[in-house]
Each structure stands twice: as C-alpha cells, then as structure tokens.
C-alpha cells in the first residue's frame, strides 16, 4: 500500500517539474501555481507512504512556488506540513522553524 502512495507521489512530482519547464514555442513562463499544487499533492502522497524526508522537501518546494504565485495562505499551510514532517523525523529545531514560517506567511495574508 505504501509503495502505491510513493509511486503516485513520484508522478505528481514529475507533473510539477513539467509545469516549471519553459519552451520557445509553448510556455514562456513557468506555471508556479500549478507546480505548487502538484508539489503539495506529492508531499501528501509521500507522507501517506511514510517517506517523510521526501514529503518535507516537496512541501518546501510547494511553499516556494506558492510564494512566487502570491498564494500566501497555501504557502503557510505547506510550511506547516513541512514542520509536521520534520517533527516525525525528530528534527524539532527544523519543525519549529517551519511552524514559525507558516505563522509569518499566514499572517501576511491579512495585510
């Protein structure tokens, strides 16, 4: 069952990477919003597959691209999820850092 989730995560990650590619004839700019969405889904699938390190890195990438697309609430939620993954890995300092980033990012949505 966990292997199924990891394979789904790898597919989503590949979709995210595809959304960021640009070409001369097609996409002129990377699609940050779509890439962020796919990275977030990949993070969810990795988390279900108990691959917390990969999940954390996908959530961090999703937050980065949500910030670039100015979708701050979703960026904050991804930082929060990265913090939870860090906690599961026993990286409490890193978890604290991501939770603080989540709070700061979500707070910026109110401005």
mmCIF file with all atom_site columns, C-alpha atoms in Angstrom:
data_model
loop_
_atom_site.group_PDB
_atom_site.id
_atom_site.type_symbol
_atom_site.label_atom_id
_atom_site.label_alt_id
_atom_site.label_comp_id
_atom_site.label_asym_id
_atom_site.label_entity_id
_atom_site.label_seq_id
_atom_site.pdbx_PDB_ins_code
_atom_site.Cartn_x
_atom_site.Cartn_y
_atom_site.Cartn_z
_atom_site.occupancy
_atom_site.B_iso_or_equiv
_atom_site.pdbx_formal_charge
_atom_site.auth_seq_id
_atom_site.auth_comp_id
_atom_site.auth_asym_id
_atom_site.auth_atom_id
_atom_site.pdbx_PDB_model_num
ATOM 1   C CA . UNK A 1 1   ? 0.000  0.000  0.000   1.00 0.00 ? 1   UNK A CA 1
ATOM 2   C CA . UNK A 1 2   ? 2.774  2.447  0.887   1.00 0.00 ? 2   UNK A CA 1
ATOM 3   C CA . UNK A 1 3   ? 4.549  1.720  -2.390  1.00 0.00 ? 3   UNK A CA 1
ATOM 4   C CA . UNK A 1 4   ? 1.403  2.771  -4.255  1.00 0.00 ? 4   UNK A CA 1
ATOM 5   C CA . UNK A 1 5   ? 1.458  6.139  -2.497  1.00 0.00 ? 5   UNK A CA 1
ATOM 6   C CA . UNK A 1 6   ? 5.142  6.648  -3.281  1.00 0.00 ? 6   UNK A CA 1
ATOM 7   C CA . UNK A 1 7   ? 4.584  5.907  -6.976  1.00 0.00 ? 7   UNK A CA 1
ATOM 8   C CA . UNK A 1 8   ? 1.679  8.393  -7.036  1.00 0.00 ? 8   UNK A CA 1
ATOM 9   C CA . UNK A 1 9   ? 3.938  10.943 -5.354  1.00 0.00 ? 9   UNK A CA 1
ATOM 10  C CA . UNK A 1 10  ? 6.627  10.467 -7.976  1.00 0.00 ? 10  UNK A CA 1
ATOM 11  C CA . UNK A 1 11  ? 4.039  11.046 -10.717 1.00 0.00 ? 11  UNK A CA 1
ATOM 12  C CA . UNK A 1 12  ? 2.882  14.280 -9.073  1.00 0.00 ? 12  UNK A CA 1
ATOM 13  C CA . UNK A 1 13  ? 6.467  15.434 -8.640  1.00 0.00 ? 13  UNK A CA 1
ATOM 14  C CA . UNK A 1 14  ? 7.108  14.823 -12.333 1.00 0.00 ? 14  UNK A CA 1
ATOM 15  C CA . UNK A 1 15  ? 3.971  16.837 -13.189 1.00 0.00 ? 15  UNK A CA 1
ATOM 16  C CA . UNK A 1 16  ? 5.272  19.694 -11.036 1.00 0.00 ? 16  UNK A CA 1
ATOM 17  C CA . UNK A 1 17  ? 8.619  19.663 -12.789 1.00 0.00 ? 17  UNK A CA 1
ATOM 18  C CA . UNK A 1 18  ? 6.806  19.680 -16.133 1.00 0.00 ? 18  UNK A CA 1
ATOM 19  C CA . UNK A 1 19  ? 4.788  22.744 -15.125 1.00 0.00 ? 19  UNK A CA 1
ATOM 20  C CA . UNK A 1 20  ? 8.023  24.620 -14.477 1.00 0.00 ? 20  UNK A CA 1
ATOM 21  C CA . UNK A 1 21  ? 9.549  23.918 -17.881 1.00 0.00 ? 21  UNK A CA 1
ATOM 22  C CA . UNK A 1 22  ? 9.531  26.657 -20.433 1.00 0.00 ? 22  UNK A CA 1
ATOM 23  C CA . UNK A 1 23  ? 9.949  26.397 -24.164 1.00 0.00 ? 23  UNK A CA 1
ATOM 24  C CA . UNK A 1 24  ? 10.413 28.728 -27.054 1.00 0.00 ? 24  UNK A CA 1
ATOM 25  C CA . UNK A 1 25  ? 7.179  27.694 -28.771 1.00 0.00 ? 25  UNK A CA 1
ATOM 26  C CA . UNK A 1 26  ? 4.957  26.860 -25.795 1.00 0.00 ? 26  UNK A CA 1
ATOM 27  C CA . UNK A 1 27  ? 5.152  28.165 -22.275 1.00 0.00 ? 27  UNK A CA 1
ATOM 28  C CA . UNK A 1 28  ? 7.067  31.404 -21.954 1.00 0.00 ? 28  UNK A CA 1
ATOM 29  C CA . UNK A 1 29  ? 6.890  31.478 -18.176 1.00 0.00 ? 29  UNK A CA 1
ATOM 30  C CA . UNK A 1 30  ? 6.824  28.658 -15.627 1.00 0.00 ? 30  UNK A CA 1
ATOM 31  C CA . UNK A 1 31  ? 3.395  27.917 -14.127 1.00 0.00 ? 31  UNK A CA 1
ATOM 32  C CA . UNK A 1 32  ? 4.189  28.451 -10.440 1.00 0.00 ? 32  UNK A CA 1
ATOM 33  C CA . UNK A 1 33  ? 0.634  27.881 -9.217  1.00 0.00 ? 33  UNK A CA 1
ATOM 34  C CA . UNK A 1 34  ? 0.274  24.535 -10.962 1.00 0.00 ? 34  UNK A CA 1
ATOM 35  C CA . UNK A 1 35  ? 3.754  23.430 -9.900  1.00 0.00 ? 35  UNK A CA 1
ATOM 36  C CA . UNK A 1 36  ? 2.983  24.313 -6.289  1.00 0.00 ? 36  UNK A CA 1
ATOM 37  C CA . UNK A 1 37  ? -0.259 22.344 -6.409  1.00 0.00 ? 37  UNK A CA 1
ATOM 38  C CA . UNK A 1 38  ? 1.500  19.250 -7.778  1.00 0.00 ? 38  UNK A CA 1
ATOM 39  C CA . UNK A 1 39  ? 4.350  19.519 -5.255  1.00 0.00 ? 39  UNK A CA 1
ATOM 40  C CA . UNK A 1 40  ? 1.792  19.769 -2.456  1.00 0.00 ? 40  UNK A CA 1
ATOM 41  C CA . UNK A 1 41  ? -0.004 16.646 -3.696  1.00 0.00 ? 41  UNK A CA 1
ATOM 42  C CA . UNK A 1 42  ? 3.334  14.844 -3.988  1.00 0.00 ? 42  UNK A CA 1
ATOM 43  C CA . UNK A 1 43  ? 4.071  15.814 -0.391  1.00 0.00 ? 43  UNK A CA 1
ATOM 44  C CA . UNK A 1 44  ? 0.736  14.382 0.704   1.00 0.00 ? 44  UNK A CA 1
ATOM 45  C CA . UNK A 1 45  ? 1.367  11.096 -1.096  1.00 0.00 ? 45  UNK A CA 1
ATOM 46  C CA . UNK A 1 46  ? 4.914  10.804 0.274   1.00 0.00 ? 46  UNK A CA 1
ATOM 47  C CA . UNK A 1 47  ? 3.526  11.450 3.749   1.00 0.00 ? 47  UNK A CA 1
ATOM 48  C CA . UNK A 1 48  ? 0.963  8.675  3.294   1.00 0.00 ? 48  UNK A CA 1
ATOM 49  C CA . UNK A 1 49  ? 3.796  6.435  2.133   1.00 0.00 ? 49  UNK A CA 1
ATOM 50  C CA . UNK A 1 50  ? 5.756  7.317  5.296   1.00 0.00 ? 50  UNK A CA 1
ATOM 51  C CA . UNK A 1 51  ? 8.577  8.924  3.278   1.00 0.00 ? 51  UNK A CA 1
ATOM 52  C CA . UNK A 1 52  ? 8.798  11.977 5.495   1.00 0.00 ? 52  UNK A CA 1
ATOM 53  C CA . UNK A 1 53  ? 12.073 13.330 4.115   1.00 0.00 ? 53  UNK A CA 1
ATOM 54  C CA . UNK A 1 54  ? 10.749 13.432 0.554   1.00 0.00 ? 54  UNK A CA 1
ATOM 55  C CA . UNK A 1 55  ? 7.417  14.764 1.798   1.00 0.00 ? 55  UNK A CA 1
ATOM 56  C CA . UNK A 1 56  ? 9.131  17.609 3.631   1.00 0.00 ? 56  UNK A CA 1
ATOM 57  C CA . UNK A 1 57  ? 11.154 18.608 0.577   1.00 0.00 ? 57  UNK A CA 1
ATOM 58  C CA . UNK A 1 58  ? 8.031  18.602 -1.614  1.00 0.00 ? 58  UNK A CA 1
ATOM 59  C CA . UNK A 1 59  ? 6.140  20.763 0.869   1.00 0.00 ? 59  UNK A CA 1
ATOM 60  C CA . UNK A 1 60  ? 9.053  23.214 0.972   1.00 0.00 ? 60  UNK A CA 1
ATOM 61  C CA . UNK A 1 61  ? 9.089  23.394 -2.838  1.00 0.00 ? 61  UNK A CA 1
ATOM 62  C CA . UNK A 1 62  ? 5.308  23.885 -2.869  1.00 0.00 ? 62  UNK A CA 1
ATOM 63  C CA . UNK A 1 63  ? 5.625  26.744 -0.379  1.00 0.00 ? 63  UNK A CA 1
ATOM 64  C CA . UNK A 1 64  ? 8.331  28.338 -2.522  1.00 0.00 ? 64  UNK A CA 1
ATOM 65  C CA . UNK A 1 65  ? 6.167  28.281 -5.644  1.00 0.00 ? 65  UNK A CA 1
ATOM 66  C CA . UNK A 1 66  ? 3.010  29.346 -3.802  1.00 0.00 ? 66  UNK A CA 1
ATOM 67  C CA . UNK A 1 67  ? 5.009  32.353 -2.545  1.00 0.00 ? 67  UNK A CA 1
ATOM 68  C CA . UNK A 1 68  ? 6.086  33.101 -6.109  1.00 0.00 ? 68  UNK A CA 1
ATOM 69  C CA . UNK A 1 69  ? 2.431  32.948 -7.202  1.00 0.00 ? 69  UNK A CA 1
ATOM 70  C CA . UNK A 1 70  ? 1.432  35.156 -4.204  1.00 0.00 ? 70  UNK A CA 1
ATOM 71  C CA . UNK A 1 71  ? -0.874 32.465 -2.742  1.00 0.00 ? 71  UNK A CA 1
ATOM 72  C CA . UNK A 1 72  ? 0.328  33.094 0.787   1.00 0.00 ? 72  UNK A CA 1
ATOM 73  C CA . UNK A 1 73  ? -2.229 31.095 2.763   1.00 0.00 ? 73  UNK A CA 1
ATOM 74  C CA . UNK A 1 74  ? -1.376 27.902 0.853   1.00 0.00 ? 74  UNK A CA 1
ATOM 75  C CA . UNK A 1 75  ? 2.333  28.649 1.252   1.00 0.00 ? 75  UNK A CA 1
ATOM 76  C CA . UNK A 1 76  ? 1.807  28.874 5.002   1.00 0.00 ? 76  UNK A CA 1
ATOM 77  C CA . UNK A 1 77  ? -0.082 25.590 5.077   1.00 0.00 ? 77  UNK A CA 1
ATOM 78  C CA . UNK A 1 78  ? 2.782  23.914 3.205   1.00 0.00 ? 78  UNK A CA 1
ATOM 79  C CA . UNK A 1 79  ? 5.308  25.265 5.712   1.00 0.00 ? 79  UNK A CA 1
ATOM 80  C CA . UNK A 1 80  ? 3.107  23.872 8.479   1.00 0.00 ? 80  UNK A CA 1
ATOM 81  C CA . UNK A 1 81  ? 3.038  20.449 6.792   1.00 0.00 ? 81  UNK A CA 1
ATOM 82  C CA . UNK A 1 82  ? 6.836  20.567 6.387   1.00 0.00 ? 82  UNK A CA 1
ATOM 83  C CA . UNK A 1 83  ? 7.056  21.254 10.109  1.00 0.00 ? 83  UNK A CA 1
ATOM 84  C CA . UNK A 1 84  ? 4.922  18.211 10.887  1.00 0.00 ? 84  UNK A CA 1
ATOM 85  C CA . UNK A 1 85  ? 7.172  16.054 8.688   1.00 0.00 ? 85  UNK A CA 1
ATOM 86  C CA . UNK A 1 86  ? 10.234 17.431 10.471  1.00 0.00 ? 86  UNK A CA 1
ATOM 87  C CA . UNK A 1 87  ? 8.632  16.538 13.802  1.00 0.00 ? 87  UNK A CA 1
ATOM 88  C CA . UNK A 1 88  ? 8.024  12.978 12.578  1.00 0.00 ? 88  UNK A CA 1
ATOM 89  C CA . UNK A 1 89  ? 11.717 12.769 11.651  1.00 0.00 ? 89  UNK A CA 1
ATOM 90  C CA . UNK A 1 90  ? 12.736 14.021 15.099  1.00 0.00 ? 90  UNK A CA 1
ATOM 91  C CA . UNK A 1 91  ? 14.112 17.302 13.740  1.00 0.00 ? 91  UNK A CA 1
ATOM 92  C CA . UNK A 1 92  ? 12.476 19.543 16.326  1.00 0.00 ? 92  UNK A CA 1
ATOM 93  C CA . UNK A 1 93  ? 14.520 22.700 15.637  1.00 0.00 ? 93  UNK A CA 1
ATOM 94  C CA . UNK A 1 94  ? 13.642 22.461 11.964  1.00 0.00 ? 94  UNK A CA 1
ATOM 95  C CA . UNK A 1 95  ? 9.999  21.777 12.820  1.00 0.00 ? 95  UNK A CA 1
ATOM 96  C CA . UNK A 1 96  ? 9.944  24.918 14.956  1.00 0.00 ? 96  UNK A CA 1
ATOM 97  C CA . UNK A 1 97  ? 11.457 26.923 12.103  1.00 0.00 ? 97  UNK A CA 1
ATOM 98  C CA . UNK A 1 98  ? 8.812  25.749 9.611   1.00 0.00 ? 98  UNK A CA 1
ATOM 99  C CA . UNK A 1 99  ? 5.936  26.361 12.026  1.00 0.00 ? 99  UNK A CA 1
ATOM 100 C CA . UNK A 1 100 ? 7.213  29.911 12.614  1.00 0.00 ? 100 UNK A CA 1
ATOM 101 C CA . UNK A 1 101 ? 7.455  30.446 8.846   1.00 0.00 ? 101 UNK A CA 1
ATOM 102 C CA . UNK A 1 102 ? 3.891  29.171 8.493   1.00 0.00 ? 102 UNK A CA 1
ATOM 103 C CA . UNK A 1 103 ? 2.631  31.657 11.049  1.00 0.00 ? 103 UNK A CA 1
ATOM 104 C CA . UNK A 1 104 ? 4.519  34.543 9.491   1.00 0.00 ? 104 UNK A CA 1
ATOM 105 C CA . UNK A 1 105 ? 3.308  33.667 6.000   1.00 0.00 ? 105 UNK A CA 1
ATOM 106 C CA . UNK A 1 106 ? -0.326 33.252 7.018   1.00 0.00 ? 106 UNK A CA 1
ATOM 107 C CA . UNK A 1 107 ? -0.155 36.491 8.983   1.00 0.00 ? 107 UNK A CA 1
ATOM 108 C CA . UNK A 1 108 ? 0.982  38.290 5.807   1.00 0.00 ? 108 UNK A CA 1
ATOM 109 C CA . UNK A 1 109 ? -2.280 37.274 4.072   1.00 0.00 ? 109 UNK A CA 1
ATOM 110 C CA . UNK A 1 110 ? -4.178 39.639 6.359   1.00 0.00 ? 110 UNK A CA 1
ATOM 111 C CA . UNK A 1 111 ? -2.173 42.699 5.277   1.00 0.00 ? 111 UNK A CA 1
#
